mmCIF file of C-alpha atoms in Angstrom:
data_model
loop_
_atom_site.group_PDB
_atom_site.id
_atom_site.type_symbol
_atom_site.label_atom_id
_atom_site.label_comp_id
_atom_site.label_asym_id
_atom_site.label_seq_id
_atom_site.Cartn_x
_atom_site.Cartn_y
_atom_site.Cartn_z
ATOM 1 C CA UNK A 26 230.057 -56.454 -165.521
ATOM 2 C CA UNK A 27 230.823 -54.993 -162.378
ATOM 3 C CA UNK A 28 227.765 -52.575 -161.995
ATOM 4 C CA UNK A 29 225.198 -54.343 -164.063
ATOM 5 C CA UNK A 30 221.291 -53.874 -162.805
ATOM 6 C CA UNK A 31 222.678 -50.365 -161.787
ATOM 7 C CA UNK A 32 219.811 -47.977 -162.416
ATOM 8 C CA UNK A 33 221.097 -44.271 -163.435
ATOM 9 C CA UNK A 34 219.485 -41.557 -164.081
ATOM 10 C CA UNK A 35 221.564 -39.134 -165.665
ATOM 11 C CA UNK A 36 220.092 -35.368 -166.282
ATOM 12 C CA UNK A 37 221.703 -33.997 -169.437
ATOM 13 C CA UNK A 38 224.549 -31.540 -169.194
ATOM 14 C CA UNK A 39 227.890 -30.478 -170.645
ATOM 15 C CA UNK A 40 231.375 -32.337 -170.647
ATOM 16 C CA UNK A 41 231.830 -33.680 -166.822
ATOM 17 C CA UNK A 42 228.385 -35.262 -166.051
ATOM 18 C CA UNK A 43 228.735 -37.040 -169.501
ATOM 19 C CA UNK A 44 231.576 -38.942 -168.112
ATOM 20 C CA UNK A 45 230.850 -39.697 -165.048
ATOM 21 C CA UNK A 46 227.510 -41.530 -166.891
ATOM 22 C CA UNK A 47 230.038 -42.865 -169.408
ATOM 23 C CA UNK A 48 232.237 -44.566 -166.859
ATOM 24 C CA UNK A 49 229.290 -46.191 -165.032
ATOM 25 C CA UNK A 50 227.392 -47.230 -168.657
ATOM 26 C CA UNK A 51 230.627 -48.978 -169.722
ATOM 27 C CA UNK A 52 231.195 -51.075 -166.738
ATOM 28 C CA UNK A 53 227.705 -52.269 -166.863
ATOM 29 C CA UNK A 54 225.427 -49.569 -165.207
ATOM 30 C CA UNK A 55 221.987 -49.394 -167.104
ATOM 31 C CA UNK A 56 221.830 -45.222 -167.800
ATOM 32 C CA UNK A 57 219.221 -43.424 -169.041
ATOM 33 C CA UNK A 58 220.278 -39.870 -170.006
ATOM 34 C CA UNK A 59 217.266 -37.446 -169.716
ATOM 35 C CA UNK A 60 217.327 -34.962 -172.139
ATOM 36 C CA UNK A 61 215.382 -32.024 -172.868
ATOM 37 C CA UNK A 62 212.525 -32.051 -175.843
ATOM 38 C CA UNK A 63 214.151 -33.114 -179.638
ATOM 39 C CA UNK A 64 213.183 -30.020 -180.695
ATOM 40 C CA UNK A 65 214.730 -27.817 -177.770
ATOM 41 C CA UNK A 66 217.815 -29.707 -177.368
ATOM 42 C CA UNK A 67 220.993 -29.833 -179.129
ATOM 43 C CA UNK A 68 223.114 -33.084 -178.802
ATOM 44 C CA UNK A 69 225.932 -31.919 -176.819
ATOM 45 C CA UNK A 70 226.861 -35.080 -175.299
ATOM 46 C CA UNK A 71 229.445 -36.915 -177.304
ATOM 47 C CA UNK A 72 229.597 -39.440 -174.356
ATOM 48 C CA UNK A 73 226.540 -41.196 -174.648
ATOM 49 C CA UNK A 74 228.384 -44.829 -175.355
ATOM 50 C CA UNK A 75 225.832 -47.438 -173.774
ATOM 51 C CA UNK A 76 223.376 -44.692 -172.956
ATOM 52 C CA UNK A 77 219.439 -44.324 -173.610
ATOM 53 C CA UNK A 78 217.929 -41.386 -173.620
ATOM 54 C CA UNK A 79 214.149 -39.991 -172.388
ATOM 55 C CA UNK A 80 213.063 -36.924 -173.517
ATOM 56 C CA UNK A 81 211.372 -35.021 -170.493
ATOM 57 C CA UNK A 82 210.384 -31.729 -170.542
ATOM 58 C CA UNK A 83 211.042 -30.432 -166.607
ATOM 59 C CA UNK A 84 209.359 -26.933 -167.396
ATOM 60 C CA UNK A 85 206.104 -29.001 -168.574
ATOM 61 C CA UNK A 86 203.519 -29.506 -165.125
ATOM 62 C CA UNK A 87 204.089 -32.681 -165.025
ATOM 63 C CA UNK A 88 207.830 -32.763 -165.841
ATOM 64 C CA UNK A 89 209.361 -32.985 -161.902
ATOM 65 C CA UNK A 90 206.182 -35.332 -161.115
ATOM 66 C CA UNK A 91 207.272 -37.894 -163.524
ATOM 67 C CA UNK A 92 211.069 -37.303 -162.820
ATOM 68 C CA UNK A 93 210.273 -37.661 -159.083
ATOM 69 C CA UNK A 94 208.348 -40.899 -160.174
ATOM 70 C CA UNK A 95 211.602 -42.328 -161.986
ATOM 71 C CA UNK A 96 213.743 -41.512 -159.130
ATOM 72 C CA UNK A 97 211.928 -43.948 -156.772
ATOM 73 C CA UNK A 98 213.037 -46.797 -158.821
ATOM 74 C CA UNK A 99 216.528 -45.540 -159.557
ATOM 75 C CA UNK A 100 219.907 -46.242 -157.799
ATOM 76 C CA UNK A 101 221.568 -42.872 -158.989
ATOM 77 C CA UNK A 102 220.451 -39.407 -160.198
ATOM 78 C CA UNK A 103 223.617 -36.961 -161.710
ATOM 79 C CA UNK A 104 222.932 -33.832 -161.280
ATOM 80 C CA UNK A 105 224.905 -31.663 -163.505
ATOM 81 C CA UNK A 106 222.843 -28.287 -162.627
ATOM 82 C CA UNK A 107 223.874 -25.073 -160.500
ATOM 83 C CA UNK A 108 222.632 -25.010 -156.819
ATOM 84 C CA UNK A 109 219.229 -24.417 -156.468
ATOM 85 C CA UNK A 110 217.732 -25.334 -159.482
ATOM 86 C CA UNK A 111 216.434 -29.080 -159.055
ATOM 87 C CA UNK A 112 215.293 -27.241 -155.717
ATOM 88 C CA UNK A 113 213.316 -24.728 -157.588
ATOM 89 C CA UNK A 114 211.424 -27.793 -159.359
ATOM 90 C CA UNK A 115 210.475 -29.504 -156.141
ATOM 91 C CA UNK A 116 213.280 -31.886 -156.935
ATOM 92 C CA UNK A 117 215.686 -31.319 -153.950
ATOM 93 C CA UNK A 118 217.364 -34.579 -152.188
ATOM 94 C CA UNK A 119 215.255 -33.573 -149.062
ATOM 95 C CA UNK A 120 212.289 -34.626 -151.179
ATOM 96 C CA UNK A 121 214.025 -37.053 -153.778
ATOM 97 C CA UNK A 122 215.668 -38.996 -150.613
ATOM 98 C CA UNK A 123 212.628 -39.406 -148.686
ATOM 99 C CA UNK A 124 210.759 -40.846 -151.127
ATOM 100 C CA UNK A 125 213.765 -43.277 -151.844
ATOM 101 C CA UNK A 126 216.643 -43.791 -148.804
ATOM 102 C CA UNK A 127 218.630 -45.607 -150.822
ATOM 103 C CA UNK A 128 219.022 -43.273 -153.704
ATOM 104 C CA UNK A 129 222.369 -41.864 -154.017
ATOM 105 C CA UNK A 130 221.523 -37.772 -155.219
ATOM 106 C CA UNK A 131 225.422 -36.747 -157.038
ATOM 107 C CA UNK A 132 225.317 -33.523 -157.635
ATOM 108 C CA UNK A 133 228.485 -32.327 -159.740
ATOM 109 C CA UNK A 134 228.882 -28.413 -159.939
ATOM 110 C CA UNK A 135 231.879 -25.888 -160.628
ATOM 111 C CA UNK A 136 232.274 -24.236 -156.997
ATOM 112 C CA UNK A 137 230.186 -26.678 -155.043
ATOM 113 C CA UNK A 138 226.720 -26.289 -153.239
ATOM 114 C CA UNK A 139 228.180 -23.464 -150.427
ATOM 115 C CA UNK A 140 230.808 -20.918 -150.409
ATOM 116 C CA UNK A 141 231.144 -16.972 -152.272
ATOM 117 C CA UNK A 142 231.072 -18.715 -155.829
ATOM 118 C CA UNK A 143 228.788 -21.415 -155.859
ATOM 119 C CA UNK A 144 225.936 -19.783 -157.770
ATOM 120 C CA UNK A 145 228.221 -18.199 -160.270
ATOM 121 C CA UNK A 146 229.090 -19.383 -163.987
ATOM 122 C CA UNK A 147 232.577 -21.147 -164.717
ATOM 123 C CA UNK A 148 234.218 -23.188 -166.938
ATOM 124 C CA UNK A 149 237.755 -25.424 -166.862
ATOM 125 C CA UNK A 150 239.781 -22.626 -166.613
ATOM 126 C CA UNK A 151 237.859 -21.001 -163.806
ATOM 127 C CA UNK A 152 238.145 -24.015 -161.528
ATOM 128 C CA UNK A 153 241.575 -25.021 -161.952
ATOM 129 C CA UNK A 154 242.287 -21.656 -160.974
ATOM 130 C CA UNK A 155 240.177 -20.964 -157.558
ATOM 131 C CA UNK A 156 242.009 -24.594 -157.245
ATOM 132 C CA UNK A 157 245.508 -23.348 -156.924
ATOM 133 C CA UNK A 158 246.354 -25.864 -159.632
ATOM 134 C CA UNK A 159 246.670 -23.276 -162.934
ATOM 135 C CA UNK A 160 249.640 -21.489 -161.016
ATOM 136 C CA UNK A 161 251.511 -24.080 -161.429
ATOM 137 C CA UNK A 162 251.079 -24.953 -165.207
ATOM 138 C CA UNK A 163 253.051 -23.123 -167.895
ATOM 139 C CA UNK A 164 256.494 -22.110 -169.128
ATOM 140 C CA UNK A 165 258.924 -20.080 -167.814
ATOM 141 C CA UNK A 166 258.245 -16.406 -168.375
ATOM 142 C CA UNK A 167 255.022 -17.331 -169.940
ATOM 143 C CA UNK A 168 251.234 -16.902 -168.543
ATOM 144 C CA UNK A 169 249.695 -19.928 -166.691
ATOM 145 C CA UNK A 170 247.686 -22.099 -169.187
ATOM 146 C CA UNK A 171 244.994 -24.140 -168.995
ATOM 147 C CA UNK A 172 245.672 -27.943 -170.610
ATOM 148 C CA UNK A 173 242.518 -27.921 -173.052
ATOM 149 C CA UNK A 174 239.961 -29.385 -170.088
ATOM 150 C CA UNK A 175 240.925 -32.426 -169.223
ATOM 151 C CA UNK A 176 241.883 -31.234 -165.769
ATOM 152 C CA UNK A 177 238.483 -29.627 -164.258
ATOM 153 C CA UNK A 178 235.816 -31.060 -166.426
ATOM 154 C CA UNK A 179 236.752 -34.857 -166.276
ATOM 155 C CA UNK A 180 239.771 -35.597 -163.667
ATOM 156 C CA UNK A 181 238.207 -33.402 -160.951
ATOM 157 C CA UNK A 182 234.828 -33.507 -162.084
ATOM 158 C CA UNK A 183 233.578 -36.489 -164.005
ATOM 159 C CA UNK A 184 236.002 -39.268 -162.109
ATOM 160 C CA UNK A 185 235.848 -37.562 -159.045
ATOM 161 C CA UNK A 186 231.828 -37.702 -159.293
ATOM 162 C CA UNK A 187 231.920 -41.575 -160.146
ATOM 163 C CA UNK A 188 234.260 -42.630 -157.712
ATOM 164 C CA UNK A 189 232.086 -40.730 -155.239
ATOM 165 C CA UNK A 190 229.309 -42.477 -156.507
ATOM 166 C CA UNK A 191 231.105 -45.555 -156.159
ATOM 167 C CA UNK A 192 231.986 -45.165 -152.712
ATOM 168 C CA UNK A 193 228.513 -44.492 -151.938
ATOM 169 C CA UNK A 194 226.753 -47.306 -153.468
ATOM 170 C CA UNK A 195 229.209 -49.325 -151.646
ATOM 171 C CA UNK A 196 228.785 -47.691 -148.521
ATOM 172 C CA UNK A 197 225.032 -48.480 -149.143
ATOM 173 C CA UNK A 198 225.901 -52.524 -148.939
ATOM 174 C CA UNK A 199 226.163 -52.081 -145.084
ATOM 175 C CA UNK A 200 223.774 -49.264 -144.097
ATOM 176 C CA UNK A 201 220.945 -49.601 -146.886
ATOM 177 C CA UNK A 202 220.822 -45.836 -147.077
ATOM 178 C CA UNK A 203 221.479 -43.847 -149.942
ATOM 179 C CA UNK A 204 222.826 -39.998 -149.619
ATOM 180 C CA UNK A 205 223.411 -36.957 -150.881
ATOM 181 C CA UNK A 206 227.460 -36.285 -152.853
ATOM 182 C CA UNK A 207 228.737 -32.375 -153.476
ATOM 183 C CA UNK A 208 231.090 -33.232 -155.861
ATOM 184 C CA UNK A 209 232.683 -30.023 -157.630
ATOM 185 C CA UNK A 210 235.366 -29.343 -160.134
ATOM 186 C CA UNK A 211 237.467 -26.788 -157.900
ATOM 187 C CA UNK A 212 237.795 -29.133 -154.691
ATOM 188 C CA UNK A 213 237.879 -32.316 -157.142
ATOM 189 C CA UNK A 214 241.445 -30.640 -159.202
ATOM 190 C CA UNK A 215 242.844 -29.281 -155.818
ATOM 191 C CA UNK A 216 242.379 -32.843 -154.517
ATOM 192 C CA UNK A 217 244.119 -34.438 -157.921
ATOM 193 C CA UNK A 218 246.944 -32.174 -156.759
ATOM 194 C CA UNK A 219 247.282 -33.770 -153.330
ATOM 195 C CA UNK A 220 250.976 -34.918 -154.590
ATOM 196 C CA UNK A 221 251.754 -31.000 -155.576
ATOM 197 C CA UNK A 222 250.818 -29.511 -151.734
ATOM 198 C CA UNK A 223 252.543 -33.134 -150.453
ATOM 199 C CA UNK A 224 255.789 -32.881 -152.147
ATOM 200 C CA UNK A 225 256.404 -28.781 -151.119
ATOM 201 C CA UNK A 226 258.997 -29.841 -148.666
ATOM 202 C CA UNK A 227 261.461 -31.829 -151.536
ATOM 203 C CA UNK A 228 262.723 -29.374 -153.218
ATOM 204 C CA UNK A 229 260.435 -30.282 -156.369
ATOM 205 C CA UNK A 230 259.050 -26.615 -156.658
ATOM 206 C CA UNK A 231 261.484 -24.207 -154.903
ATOM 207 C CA UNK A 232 262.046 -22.301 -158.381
ATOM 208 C CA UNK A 233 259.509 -20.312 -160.553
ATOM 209 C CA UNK A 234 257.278 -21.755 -162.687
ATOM 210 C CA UNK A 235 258.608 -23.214 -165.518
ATOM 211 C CA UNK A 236 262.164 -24.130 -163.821
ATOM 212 C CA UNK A 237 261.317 -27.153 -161.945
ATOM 213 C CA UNK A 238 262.031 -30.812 -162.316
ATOM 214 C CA UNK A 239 258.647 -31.755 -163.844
ATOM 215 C CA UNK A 240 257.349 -28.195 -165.330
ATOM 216 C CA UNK A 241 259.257 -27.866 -168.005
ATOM 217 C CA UNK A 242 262.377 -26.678 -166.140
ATOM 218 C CA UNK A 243 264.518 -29.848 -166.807
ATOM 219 C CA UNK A 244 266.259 -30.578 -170.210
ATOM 220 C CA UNK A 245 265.633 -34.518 -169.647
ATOM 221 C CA UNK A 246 261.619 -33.465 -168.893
ATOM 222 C CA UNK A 247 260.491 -32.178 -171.888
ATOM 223 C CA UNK A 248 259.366 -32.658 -175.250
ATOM 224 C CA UNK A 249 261.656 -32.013 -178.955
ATOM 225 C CA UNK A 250 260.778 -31.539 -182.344
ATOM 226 C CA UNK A 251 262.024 -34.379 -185.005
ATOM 227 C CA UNK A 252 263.368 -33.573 -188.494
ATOM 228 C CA UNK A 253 260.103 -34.764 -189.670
ATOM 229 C CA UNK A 254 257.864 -32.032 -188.052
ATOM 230 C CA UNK A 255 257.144 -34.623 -185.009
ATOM 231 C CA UNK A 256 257.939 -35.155 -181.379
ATOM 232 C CA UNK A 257 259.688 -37.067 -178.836
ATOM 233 C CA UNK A 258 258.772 -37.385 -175.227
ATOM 234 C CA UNK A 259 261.915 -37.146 -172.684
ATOM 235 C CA UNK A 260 261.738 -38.607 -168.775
ATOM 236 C CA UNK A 261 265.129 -39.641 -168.221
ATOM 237 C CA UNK A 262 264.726 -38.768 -164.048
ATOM 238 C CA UNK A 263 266.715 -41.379 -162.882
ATOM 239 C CA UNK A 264 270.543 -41.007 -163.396
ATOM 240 C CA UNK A 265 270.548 -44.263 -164.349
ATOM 241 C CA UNK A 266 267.826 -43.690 -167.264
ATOM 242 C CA UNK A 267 269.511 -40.286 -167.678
ATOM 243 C CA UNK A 268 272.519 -42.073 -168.595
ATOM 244 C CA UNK A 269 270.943 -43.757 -171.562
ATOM 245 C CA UNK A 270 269.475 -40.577 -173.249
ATOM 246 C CA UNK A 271 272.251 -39.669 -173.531
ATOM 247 C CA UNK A 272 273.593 -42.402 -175.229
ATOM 248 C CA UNK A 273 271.137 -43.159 -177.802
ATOM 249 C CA UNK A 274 271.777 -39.165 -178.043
ATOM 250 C CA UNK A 275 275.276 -39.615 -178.523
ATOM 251 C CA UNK A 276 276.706 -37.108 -176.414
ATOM 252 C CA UNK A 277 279.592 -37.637 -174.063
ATOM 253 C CA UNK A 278 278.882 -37.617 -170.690
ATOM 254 C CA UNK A 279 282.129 -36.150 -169.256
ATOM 255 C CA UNK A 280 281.650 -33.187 -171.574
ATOM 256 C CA UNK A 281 278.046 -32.372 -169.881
ATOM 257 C CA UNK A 282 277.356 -30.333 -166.755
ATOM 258 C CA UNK A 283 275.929 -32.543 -164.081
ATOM 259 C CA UNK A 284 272.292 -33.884 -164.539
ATOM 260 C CA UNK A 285 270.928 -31.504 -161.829
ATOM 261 C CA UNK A 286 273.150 -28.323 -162.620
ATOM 262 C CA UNK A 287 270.100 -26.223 -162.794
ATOM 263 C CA UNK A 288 271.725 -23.167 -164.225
ATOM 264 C CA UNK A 289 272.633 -24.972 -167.233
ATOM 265 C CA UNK A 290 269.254 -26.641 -168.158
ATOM 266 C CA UNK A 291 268.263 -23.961 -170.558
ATOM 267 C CA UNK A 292 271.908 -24.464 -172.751
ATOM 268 C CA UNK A 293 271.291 -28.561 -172.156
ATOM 269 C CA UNK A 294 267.971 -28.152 -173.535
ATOM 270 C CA UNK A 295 269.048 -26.099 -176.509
ATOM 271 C CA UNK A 296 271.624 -28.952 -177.150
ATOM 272 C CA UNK A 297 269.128 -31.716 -177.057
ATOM 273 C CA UNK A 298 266.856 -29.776 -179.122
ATOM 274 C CA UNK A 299 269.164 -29.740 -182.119
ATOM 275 C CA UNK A 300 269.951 -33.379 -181.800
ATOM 276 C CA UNK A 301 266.683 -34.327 -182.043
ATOM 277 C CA UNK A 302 265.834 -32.367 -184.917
ATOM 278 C CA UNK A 303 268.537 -34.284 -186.717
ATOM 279 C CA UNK A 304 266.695 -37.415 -187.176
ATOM 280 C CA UNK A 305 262.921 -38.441 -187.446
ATOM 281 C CA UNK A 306 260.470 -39.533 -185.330
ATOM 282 C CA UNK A 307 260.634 -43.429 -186.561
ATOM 283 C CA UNK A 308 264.473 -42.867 -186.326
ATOM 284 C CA UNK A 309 264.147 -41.972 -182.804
ATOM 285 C CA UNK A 310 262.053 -44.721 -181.752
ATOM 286 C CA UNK A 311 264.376 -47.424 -183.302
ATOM 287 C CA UNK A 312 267.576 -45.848 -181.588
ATOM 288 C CA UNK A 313 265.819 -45.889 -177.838
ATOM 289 C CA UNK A 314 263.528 -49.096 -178.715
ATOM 290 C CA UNK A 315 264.826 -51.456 -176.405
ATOM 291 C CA UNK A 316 266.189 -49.002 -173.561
ATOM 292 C CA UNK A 317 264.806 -47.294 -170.203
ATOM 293 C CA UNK A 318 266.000 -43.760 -171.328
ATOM 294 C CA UNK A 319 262.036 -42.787 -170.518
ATOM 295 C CA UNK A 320 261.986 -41.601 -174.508
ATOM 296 C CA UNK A 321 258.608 -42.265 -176.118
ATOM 297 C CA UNK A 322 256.865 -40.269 -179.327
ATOM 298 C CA UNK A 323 254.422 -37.994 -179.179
ATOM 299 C CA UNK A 324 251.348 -39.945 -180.577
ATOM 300 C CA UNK A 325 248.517 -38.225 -182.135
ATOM 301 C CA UNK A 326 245.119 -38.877 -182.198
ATOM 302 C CA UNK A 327 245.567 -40.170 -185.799
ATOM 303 C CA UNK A 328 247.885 -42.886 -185.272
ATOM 304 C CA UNK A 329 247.358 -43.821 -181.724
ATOM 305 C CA UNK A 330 245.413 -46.450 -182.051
ATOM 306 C CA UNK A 331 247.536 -48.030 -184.593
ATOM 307 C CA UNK A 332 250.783 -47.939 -182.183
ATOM 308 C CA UNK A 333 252.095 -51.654 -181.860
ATOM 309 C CA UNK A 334 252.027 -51.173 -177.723
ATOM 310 C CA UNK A 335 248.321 -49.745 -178.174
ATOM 311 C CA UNK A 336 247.098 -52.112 -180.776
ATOM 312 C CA UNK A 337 248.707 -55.557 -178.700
ATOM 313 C CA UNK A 338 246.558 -54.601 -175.995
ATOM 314 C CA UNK A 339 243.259 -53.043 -177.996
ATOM 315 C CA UNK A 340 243.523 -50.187 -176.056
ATOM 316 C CA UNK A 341 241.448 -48.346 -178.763
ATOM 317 C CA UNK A 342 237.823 -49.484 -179.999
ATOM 318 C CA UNK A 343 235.894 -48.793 -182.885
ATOM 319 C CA UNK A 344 231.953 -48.640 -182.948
ATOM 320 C CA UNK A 345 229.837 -49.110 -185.650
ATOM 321 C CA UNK A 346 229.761 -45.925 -187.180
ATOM 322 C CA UNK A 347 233.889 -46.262 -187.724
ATOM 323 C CA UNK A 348 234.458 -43.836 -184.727
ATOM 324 C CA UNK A 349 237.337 -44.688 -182.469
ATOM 325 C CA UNK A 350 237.625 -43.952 -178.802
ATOM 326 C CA UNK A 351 239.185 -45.302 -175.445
ATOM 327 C CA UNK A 352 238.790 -48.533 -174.508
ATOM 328 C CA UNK A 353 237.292 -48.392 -170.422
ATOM 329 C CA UNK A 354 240.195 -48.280 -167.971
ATOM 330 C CA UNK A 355 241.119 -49.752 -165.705
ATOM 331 C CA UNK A 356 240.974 -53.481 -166.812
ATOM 332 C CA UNK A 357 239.630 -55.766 -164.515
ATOM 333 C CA UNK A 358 239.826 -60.072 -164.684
ATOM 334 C CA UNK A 359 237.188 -61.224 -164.076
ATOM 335 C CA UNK A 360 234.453 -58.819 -164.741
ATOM 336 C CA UNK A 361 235.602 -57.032 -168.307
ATOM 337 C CA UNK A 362 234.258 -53.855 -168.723
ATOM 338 C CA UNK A 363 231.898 -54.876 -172.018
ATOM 339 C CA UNK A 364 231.309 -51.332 -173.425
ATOM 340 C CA UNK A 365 228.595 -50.866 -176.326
ATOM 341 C CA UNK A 366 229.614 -50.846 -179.972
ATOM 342 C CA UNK A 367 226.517 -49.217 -180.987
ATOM 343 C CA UNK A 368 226.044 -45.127 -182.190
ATOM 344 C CA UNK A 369 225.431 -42.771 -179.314
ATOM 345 C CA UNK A 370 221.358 -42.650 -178.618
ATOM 346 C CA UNK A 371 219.209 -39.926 -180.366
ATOM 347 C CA UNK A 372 217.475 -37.805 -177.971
ATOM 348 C CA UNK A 373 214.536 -39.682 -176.940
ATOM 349 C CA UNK A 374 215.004 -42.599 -178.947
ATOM 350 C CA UNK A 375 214.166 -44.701 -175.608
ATOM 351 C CA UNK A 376 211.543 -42.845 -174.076
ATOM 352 C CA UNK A 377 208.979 -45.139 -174.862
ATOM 353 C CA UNK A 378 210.321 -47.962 -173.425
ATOM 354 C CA UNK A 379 212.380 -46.483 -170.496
ATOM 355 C CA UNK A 380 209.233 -45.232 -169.226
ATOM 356 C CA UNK A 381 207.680 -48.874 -169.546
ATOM 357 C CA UNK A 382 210.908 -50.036 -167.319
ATOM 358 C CA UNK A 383 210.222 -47.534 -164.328
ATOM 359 C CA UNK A 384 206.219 -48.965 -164.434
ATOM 360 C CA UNK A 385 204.234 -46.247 -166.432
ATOM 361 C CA UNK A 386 201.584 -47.696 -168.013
ATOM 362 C CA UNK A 387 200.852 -47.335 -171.911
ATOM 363 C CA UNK A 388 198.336 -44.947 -170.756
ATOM 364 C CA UNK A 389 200.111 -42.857 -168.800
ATOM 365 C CA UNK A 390 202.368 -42.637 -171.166
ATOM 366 C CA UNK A 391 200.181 -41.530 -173.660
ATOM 367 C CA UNK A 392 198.971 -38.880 -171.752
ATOM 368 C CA UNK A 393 202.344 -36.993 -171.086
ATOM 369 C CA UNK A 394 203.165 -37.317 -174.719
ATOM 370 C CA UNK A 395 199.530 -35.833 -175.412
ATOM 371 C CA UNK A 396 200.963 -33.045 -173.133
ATOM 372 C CA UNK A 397 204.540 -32.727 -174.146
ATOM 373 C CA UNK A 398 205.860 -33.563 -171.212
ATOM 374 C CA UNK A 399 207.952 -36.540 -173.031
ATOM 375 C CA UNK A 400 208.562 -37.214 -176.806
ATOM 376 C CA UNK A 401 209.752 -39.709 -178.448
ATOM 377 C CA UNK A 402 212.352 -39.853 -181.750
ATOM 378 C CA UNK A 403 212.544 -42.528 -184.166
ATOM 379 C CA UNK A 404 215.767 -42.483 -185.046
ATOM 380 C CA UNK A 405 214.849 -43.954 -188.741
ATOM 381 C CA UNK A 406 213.517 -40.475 -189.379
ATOM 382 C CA UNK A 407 217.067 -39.618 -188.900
ATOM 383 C CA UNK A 408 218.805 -41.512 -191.392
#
């Protein structure tokens, strides 16, 4: 796989670290997720695919020492904490990078390591909107909403923290030097939105929220209910997709106000709306099967996987406790992203031999176990 003999050290945290750890395990990156104790810890991370996990207790005396010891042989560290706190352990890239140049020290935050709000708490909905982006997103005459948090937590702040890493490592080819990435959910979202602060100048935005082209606003933008309780995606844009909605619709052109007569997208969109809730879902996708109206159905997490286009490509995988998830995007020739079918790791399932990887001895080992530094888990105690 592309990254294989990639040594990661992820340090456990919520939703966006996660990620970035997943992308990097499933194209071949070997990550160790260090957790807190078994006993202190709750498995948050629902992202572990291809993951191991040591269980290190940082608070212990000899918790940063032996962190600080892995981090010499490792490629990568995540760092998923608020500024200041791996400082507070001794654990700071000015120490971490001088003991190893080449290590690449991502550190993935809400507001970023400067500025008024970088110390302070935040979730999804608190970066998206210090990012300008939230304004944008909602219904006419409604309040801005937040879509679930998909936006902050993994476009701007997992993908954005992997690509960085990415960039580094292969910046690190040519110089041999590792260095230090701010990646943070705020700056990450503003910069998905590049094509939002671009596009100002075309006319794409010039009404409230909720009235544009691709908020909502348009009639052949949206989504509509079925007779059976489902939905239909619309993107007819193009006049010349435009043109066949409205066929498989079976409305008459010449009796329609023009495609872009904005005052009468809110009576167009009633119309639509009660032609789609004549017919089903399965109706709808037979009548616009073979056309480029842009008209697709609203797929569930349920039956997703099972969708012919989905299934022909096995865009969907199944691991061996029956759970389904993404296959790893994007696809690549000649060195397949090989993702592991096995459960998510129990935390410290791997200490044992992670620690043997690094070069502990069995001695040291036993020691920090002795002193609850690490722990170990056998997972058949679990089942």
């Amino acid at each position: 796989m592309a990254l294989q003999g990639l040594r990661v050290l992820e340090l456990a945290g919520l939703a966006p670290a996660p990620l970035c750890g997943l992308i990097l395990a499933d194209f071949g990156a070997q990550v160790v997720r260090v957790d807190r104790s078994p006993r202190a810890a709750v498995a948050t991370d629902v992202q572990g695919r291809g993951k191991r996990s040591l269980a290190l207790d940082l608070k212990r005396p000899l918790g940063p020492a032996t962190l600080r010891r892995l981090c010499q042989k490792a490629d990568v560290l995540i760092d998923p904490f608020r500024p200041g706190v791996l400082e507070k352990l001794g654990l700071g890239p000015d120490v971490l990078c001088q003991d190893n140049p080449k290590l690449i020290y991502a550190r993935l935050t809400g507001f970023g390591h400067t500025g008024k709000y970088a110390k302070r708490a935040g979730h999804d909905i608190n970066y998206i909107a210090v990012s300008g982006v939230l304004s944008k997103l909602g219904r006419k005459d409604e309040n801005p909403y937040a879509p679930v948090n998909l936006l902050a937590d993994f476009a701007g702040g997992g993908v954005m923290c992997a690509m960085g890493i990415i960039m580094a490592l292969y910046e690190r080819t040519t110089s041999g030097k590792g260095q230090v990435i701010d990646a943070n959910m705020v700056e990450g979202t503003a910069y998905l939105s590049s094509f939002l602060w671009k596009s100002q100048n075309l006319g794409l935005w010039n009404r409230p929220r909720g009235e544009n082209l691709l908020d909502s606003g348009a009639p052949f933008y949206e989504t509509y209910k079925t007779a059976d309780g489902k939905y239909m995606a619309v993107g007819a844009l193009e006049p010349q997709f435009y043109e066949q909605l409205i066929r498989g619709l079976q409305l008459d052109s010449r009796k329609l106000p023009n495609q872009m007569s904005f005052s009468d997208w809110p009576e167009m969109k009633r119309m639509f709306a009660d032609v789609f809730l004549k017919k089903t879902q399965a109706e709808w996708c037979e009548i616009f099967e073979d056309t480029d109206a842009c008209v697709t159905p609203v797929l569930t997490f349920d039956n997703v996987a099972s969708h012919p286009h989905n299934k022909e490509r096995g865009s969907f995988l199944k691991n061996d406790q029956e759970e389904i998830s993404p296959r790893p995007s994007p696809v690549f020739s000649r060195t397949p992203a090989t993702p592991s079918f096995k459960r998510d790791p129990f935390i410290g399932e791997h200490t044992k031999e992670i620690l043997l990887e690094y070069g502990f001895t069995k001695e040291e080992i036993s020691n920090l176990s002795s002193l609850k530094v690490i722990e170990f888990n056998n997972p058949k105690a679990n089942l």
